[in-house]
Amino acid sequence: MNKNELTKSDAPIGIFDSGVGGLTVFREIIKFLPYEDIIYFGDVGRTPYGGRSKEIIISFTTQDVAFLIDQNVKFIISACNTASSVALEEIQQSYSIETIGVIEPGAKAAIEKTKKGRIGVIGTHATINSNAYAKIIHNFEPKIKVFSLACPLFVPLVEEGYIDREATYLIAQDYLQTMLDVKVDTLVLGCTHYPLLKDVITDVMGKKVTLIDSGEETARIVYQKMTENNLLNPKASQRPGVQGEYKFYVSDVPEKFSKVASRFLGQEVQKITRVDISKY
Ligand code: DGL
Protein backbone atom coordinates (compact mmCIF):
# COMPACT_ATOMS: atom_id res chain seq x y z
CA MET A 1 0.00 0.00 0.00
CA ASN A 2 1.19 3.50 -0.82
CA LYS A 3 2.12 5.53 2.28
CA ASN A 4 -0.49 8.17 1.54
CA GLU A 5 -3.36 5.73 1.23
CA LEU A 6 -3.05 5.25 4.97
CA THR A 7 -4.15 8.81 5.56
CA LYS A 8 -7.21 10.89 4.81
CA SER A 9 -6.89 14.26 3.14
CA ASP A 10 -9.41 15.87 5.50
CA ALA A 11 -7.35 14.99 8.57
CA PRO A 12 -5.15 17.66 10.21
CA ILE A 13 -1.44 18.18 9.50
CA GLY A 14 0.84 17.37 12.46
CA ILE A 15 3.79 19.60 13.34
CA PHE A 16 6.16 18.97 16.22
CA ASP A 17 9.14 20.69 17.75
CA SER A 18 11.28 20.45 20.88
CA GLY A 19 9.28 23.40 22.19
CA VAL A 20 8.02 26.75 21.05
CA GLY A 21 10.50 27.38 18.20
CA GLY A 22 8.62 25.26 15.68
CA LEU A 23 6.02 27.99 15.58
CA THR A 24 8.30 29.86 13.15
CA VAL A 25 7.73 26.89 10.82
CA PHE A 26 4.01 26.78 11.66
CA ARG A 27 3.87 30.50 10.72
CA GLU A 28 5.27 29.71 7.26
CA ILE A 29 3.06 26.63 6.78
CA ILE A 30 -0.13 28.61 7.37
CA LYS A 31 0.95 31.18 4.77
CA PHE A 32 0.98 28.43 2.13
CA LEU A 33 -1.84 26.28 3.55
CA PRO A 34 -4.16 28.65 5.39
CA TYR A 35 -7.20 26.38 5.25
CA GLU A 36 -5.62 23.22 6.63
CA ASP A 37 -6.36 22.07 10.18
CA ILE A 38 -3.13 21.73 12.18
CA ILE A 39 -2.12 19.97 15.38
CA TYR A 40 1.10 21.30 16.91
CA PHE A 41 3.04 19.49 19.61
CA GLY A 42 5.76 21.37 21.52
CA ASP A 43 7.90 19.33 23.87
CA VAL A 44 8.39 22.28 26.25
CA GLY A 45 8.85 19.95 29.22
CA ARG A 46 12.04 18.50 27.73
CA THR A 47 13.31 21.42 25.67
CA PRO A 48 16.00 22.16 24.53
CA TYR A 49 17.03 19.15 22.44
CA GLY A 50 20.06 20.92 20.94
CA GLY A 51 22.59 19.94 23.60
CA ARG A 52 21.40 16.34 24.05
CA SER A 53 22.77 13.02 22.84
CA LYS A 54 21.66 11.30 19.65
CA GLU A 55 19.95 8.48 21.61
CA ILE A 56 17.88 10.88 23.71
CA ILE A 57 16.90 13.01 20.71
CA ILE A 58 15.77 9.89 18.82
CA SER A 59 13.81 8.62 21.81
CA PHE A 60 12.05 12.00 22.40
CA THR A 61 11.34 12.46 18.69
CA THR A 62 9.84 8.97 18.44
CA GLN A 63 7.41 9.86 21.24
CA ASP A 64 6.53 13.21 19.63
CA VAL A 65 5.69 11.43 16.38
CA ALA A 66 3.74 8.67 18.15
CA PHE A 67 1.64 11.35 19.85
CA LEU A 68 0.81 13.00 16.51
CA ILE A 69 -0.01 9.67 14.88
CA ASP A 70 -2.40 9.04 17.77
CA GLN A 71 -4.16 12.30 16.80
CA ASN A 72 -4.78 10.82 13.33
CA VAL A 73 -2.81 13.41 11.43
CA LYS A 74 -2.30 12.86 7.69
CA PHE A 75 1.23 14.21 7.34
CA ILE A 76 3.97 15.09 9.83
CA ILE A 77 6.41 17.97 9.74
CA SER A 78 9.45 17.86 11.99
CA ALA A 79 9.86 21.60 12.52
CA CYS A 80 12.84 21.07 14.80
CA ASN A 81 16.22 21.23 13.05
CA THR A 82 17.81 19.16 15.80
CA ALA A 83 15.20 16.38 15.56
CA SER A 84 15.27 16.53 11.74
CA SER A 85 19.08 16.30 11.68
CA VAL A 86 19.44 13.47 14.16
CA ALA A 87 16.22 11.43 14.17
CA LEU A 88 14.40 11.81 10.84
CA GLU A 89 15.84 8.69 9.24
CA GLU A 90 14.83 6.52 12.22
CA ILE A 91 11.33 8.02 12.19
CA GLN A 92 10.94 7.40 8.47
CA GLN A 93 12.05 3.80 8.95
CA SER A 94 9.80 3.17 11.97
CA TYR A 95 6.55 4.76 10.77
CA SER A 96 4.78 4.61 7.43
CA ILE A 97 3.24 8.08 7.75
CA GLU A 98 4.77 10.70 5.44
CA THR A 99 7.20 12.77 7.53
CA ILE A 100 9.24 15.70 6.28
CA GLY A 101 12.04 17.51 8.06
CA VAL A 102 13.45 21.00 7.61
CA ILE A 103 17.01 20.08 6.60
CA GLU A 104 16.67 19.03 2.96
CA PRO A 105 14.47 22.01 1.96
CA GLY A 106 16.93 24.42 3.59
CA ALA A 107 19.96 22.71 2.05
CA LYS A 108 18.45 22.72 -1.45
CA ALA A 109 17.52 26.40 -1.20
CA ALA A 110 21.09 27.23 -0.15
CA ILE A 111 22.47 25.35 -3.17
CA GLU A 112 20.16 27.34 -5.44
CA LYS A 113 21.12 30.69 -3.93
CA THR A 114 24.90 30.43 -3.56
CA LYS A 115 26.88 32.07 -6.32
CA LYS A 116 30.38 31.51 -4.98
CA GLY A 117 29.73 27.97 -3.67
CA ARG A 118 30.42 29.03 -0.07
CA ILE A 119 27.59 28.19 2.31
CA GLY A 120 27.50 28.76 6.06
CA VAL A 121 25.22 26.74 8.34
CA ILE A 122 24.36 27.76 11.89
CA GLY A 123 22.36 25.67 14.37
CA THR A 124 22.39 23.90 17.73
CA HIS A 125 25.30 21.71 18.82
CA ALA A 126 23.41 18.53 17.86
CA THR A 127 22.49 19.85 14.40
CA ILE A 128 26.04 20.99 13.67
CA ASN A 129 27.62 17.80 15.06
CA SER A 130 25.32 15.65 12.89
CA ASN A 131 26.65 17.43 9.79
CA ALA A 132 23.19 16.87 8.29
CA TYR A 133 23.10 20.06 6.19
CA ALA A 134 26.60 19.55 4.79
CA LYS A 135 25.86 15.90 3.89
CA ILE A 136 22.80 16.83 1.87
CA ILE A 137 24.52 19.78 0.18
CA HIS A 138 27.45 17.55 -0.78
CA ASN A 139 25.13 14.80 -2.08
CA PHE A 140 23.86 17.27 -4.63
CA GLU A 141 26.92 19.48 -5.13
CA PRO A 142 30.18 17.93 -3.84
CA LYS A 143 32.22 20.99 -4.79
CA ILE A 144 30.38 23.45 -2.58
CA LYS A 145 32.27 24.50 0.55
CA VAL A 146 30.17 24.25 3.72
CA PHE A 147 31.16 25.98 6.95
CA SER A 148 29.19 24.93 10.04
CA LEU A 149 28.91 26.67 13.39
CA ALA A 150 26.89 26.07 16.57
CA CYS A 151 25.32 29.23 18.03
CA PRO A 152 23.62 27.84 21.16
CA LEU A 153 23.13 31.17 22.94
CA PHE A 154 20.70 32.35 20.26
CA VAL A 155 17.94 30.01 21.54
CA PRO A 156 17.64 31.39 25.11
CA LEU A 157 18.11 34.96 23.84
CA VAL A 158 15.13 34.61 21.52
CA GLU A 159 12.99 32.86 24.13
CA GLU A 160 13.69 35.67 26.58
CA GLY A 161 12.69 38.24 23.99
CA TYR A 162 16.24 39.58 23.48
CA ILE A 163 15.68 40.34 19.84
CA ASP A 164 16.74 43.98 19.40
CA ARG A 165 19.22 44.15 22.26
CA GLU A 166 22.82 45.31 22.12
CA ALA A 167 23.84 42.10 23.96
CA THR A 168 22.34 39.97 21.20
CA TYR A 169 24.13 41.97 18.54
CA LEU A 170 27.47 41.56 20.35
CA ILE A 171 26.97 37.80 20.70
CA ALA A 172 25.98 37.52 17.04
CA GLN A 173 29.07 39.50 16.05
CA ASP A 174 31.27 37.22 18.12
CA TYR A 175 29.75 34.01 16.75
CA LEU A 176 29.50 35.08 13.13
CA GLN A 177 32.97 36.57 12.72
CA THR A 178 34.18 33.15 11.54
CA MET A 179 31.49 33.14 8.83
CA LEU A 180 32.66 36.59 7.72
CA ASP A 181 36.28 35.40 7.73
CA VAL A 182 35.54 32.47 5.40
CA LYS A 183 33.43 34.73 3.16
CA VAL A 184 30.22 32.74 2.87
CA ASP A 185 27.71 34.26 0.46
CA THR A 186 24.76 32.24 1.80
CA LEU A 187 23.91 31.44 5.41
CA VAL A 188 21.41 28.76 6.46
CA LEU A 189 19.45 29.61 9.60
CA GLY A 190 19.46 25.98 10.76
CA CYS A 191 17.44 26.38 13.93
CA THR A 192 13.79 27.22 14.56
CA HIS A 193 14.65 30.29 16.61
CA TYR A 194 17.05 32.01 14.26
CA PRO A 195 14.53 33.50 11.81
CA LEU A 196 13.54 35.83 14.66
CA LEU A 197 17.11 37.16 14.61
CA LYS A 198 17.19 37.83 10.86
CA ASP A 199 17.67 41.59 11.31
CA VAL A 200 20.55 41.19 13.77
CA ILE A 201 22.21 38.53 11.61
CA THR A 202 21.83 40.72 8.51
CA ASP A 203 23.40 43.65 10.40
CA VAL A 204 26.42 41.48 11.20
CA MET A 205 26.76 39.58 7.91
CA GLY A 206 25.85 42.46 5.60
CA LYS A 207 23.03 42.59 3.06
CA LYS A 208 24.99 40.74 0.38
CA VAL A 209 24.85 37.47 2.28
CA THR A 210 21.62 35.58 1.52
CA LEU A 211 19.90 34.16 4.59
CA ILE A 212 18.03 30.88 4.15
CA ASP A 213 15.03 30.30 6.38
CA SER A 214 14.63 26.50 6.46
CA GLY A 215 11.07 26.84 7.78
CA GLU A 216 9.99 28.94 4.82
CA GLU A 217 11.59 26.51 2.37
CA THR A 218 9.94 23.57 4.12
CA ALA A 219 6.52 25.21 3.84
CA ARG A 220 7.03 25.53 0.07
CA ILE A 221 7.94 21.83 -0.23
CA VAL A 222 5.09 20.70 2.04
CA TYR A 223 2.61 22.60 -0.13
CA GLN A 224 4.04 20.96 -3.27
CA LYS A 225 4.05 17.46 -1.77
CA MET A 226 0.54 17.74 -0.44
CA THR A 227 -0.73 18.97 -3.79
CA GLU A 228 1.05 16.19 -5.72
CA ASN A 229 -0.16 13.48 -3.31
CA ASN A 230 -3.76 14.71 -3.16
CA LEU A 231 -3.45 15.44 0.52
CA LEU A 232 -4.97 18.93 0.47
CA ASN A 233 -8.04 19.16 2.64
CA PRO A 234 -11.13 18.94 0.37
CA LYS A 235 -13.04 21.00 2.95
CA ALA A 236 -10.73 23.93 2.17
CA SER A 237 -12.43 24.62 -1.17
CA GLN A 238 -15.85 24.39 0.47
CA ARG A 239 -14.96 26.99 3.08
CA PRO A 240 -12.84 29.57 1.21
CA GLY A 241 -11.50 32.29 3.45
CA VAL A 242 -12.13 30.29 6.62
CA GLN A 243 -8.85 29.63 8.44
CA GLY A 244 -8.16 26.02 9.43
CA GLU A 245 -8.55 24.90 13.02
CA TYR A 246 -5.36 24.93 15.13
CA LYS A 247 -4.80 22.87 18.27
CA PHE A 248 -1.69 23.13 20.41
CA TYR A 249 -0.38 20.43 22.74
CA VAL A 250 2.56 20.79 25.11
CA SER A 251 4.39 18.53 27.57
CA ASP A 252 4.53 21.17 30.33
CA VAL A 253 3.01 24.45 31.55
CA PRO A 254 0.65 25.77 28.81
CA GLU A 255 0.75 29.34 30.25
CA LYS A 256 4.46 29.78 29.57
CA PHE A 257 4.06 28.36 26.07
CA SER A 258 1.21 30.75 25.40
CA LYS A 259 3.31 33.81 26.32
CA VAL A 260 6.36 32.94 24.23
CA ALA A 261 4.25 31.48 21.42
CA SER A 262 2.50 34.75 20.67
CA ARG A 263 5.94 36.31 20.07
CA PHE A 264 6.93 33.54 17.67
CA LEU A 265 3.65 33.47 15.83
CA GLY A 266 2.78 37.15 15.95
CA GLN A 267 -0.74 36.25 17.12
CA GLU A 268 -2.41 34.92 20.26
CA VAL A 269 -2.22 31.16 20.69
CA GLN A 270 -5.32 29.51 22.11
CA LYS A 271 -6.52 25.96 22.78
CA ILE A 272 -3.35 24.71 24.48
CA THR A 273 -3.58 21.30 26.14
CA ARG A 274 -0.99 19.62 28.33
CA VAL A 275 -0.21 15.98 27.52
CA ASP A 276 1.81 13.32 29.29
CA ILE A 277 4.31 12.58 26.51
CA SER A 278 5.94 9.76 28.50
CA LYS A 279 2.86 7.60 27.66
CA TYR A 280 3.75 7.51 23.98
N1 DGL B 1 14.04 23.55 17.92
C1 DGL B 1 15.47 23.43 18.05
C2 DGL B 1 16.10 23.42 16.64
O1 DGL B 1 15.53 23.89 15.69
C3 DGL B 1 16.06 24.54 18.90
C4 DGL B 1 15.76 24.41 20.37
C5 DGL B 1 16.34 23.15 20.98
O2 DGL B 1 17.55 23.04 21.13
O3 DGL B 1 15.54 22.28 21.31
O4 DGL B 1 17.18 22.93 16.50
Short mmCIF file of N, CA and C in Angstrom, two decimals, residues 25 146 173 215 265:
data_model
loop_
_atom_site.label_atom_id
_atom_site.label_comp_id
_atom_site.label_asym_id
_atom_site.label_seq_id
_atom_site.Cartn_x
_atom_site.Cartn_y
_atom_site.Cartn_z
N VAL A 25 8.04 27.73 11.97
CA VAL A 25 7.73 26.89 10.82
C VAL A 25 6.21 26.87 10.60
N VAL A 146 31.16 24.01 2.65
CA VAL A 146 30.17 24.25 3.72
C VAL A 146 30.91 24.52 5.03
N GLN A 173 27.81 39.05 16.68
CA GLN A 173 29.07 39.50 16.05
C GLN A 173 30.21 38.53 16.39
N GLY A 215 12.51 26.99 7.56
CA GLY A 215 11.07 26.84 7.78
C GLY A 215 10.28 27.27 6.56
N LEU A 265 4.67 33.58 16.86
CA LEU A 265 3.65 33.47 15.83
C LEU A 265 3.11 34.82 15.39
#
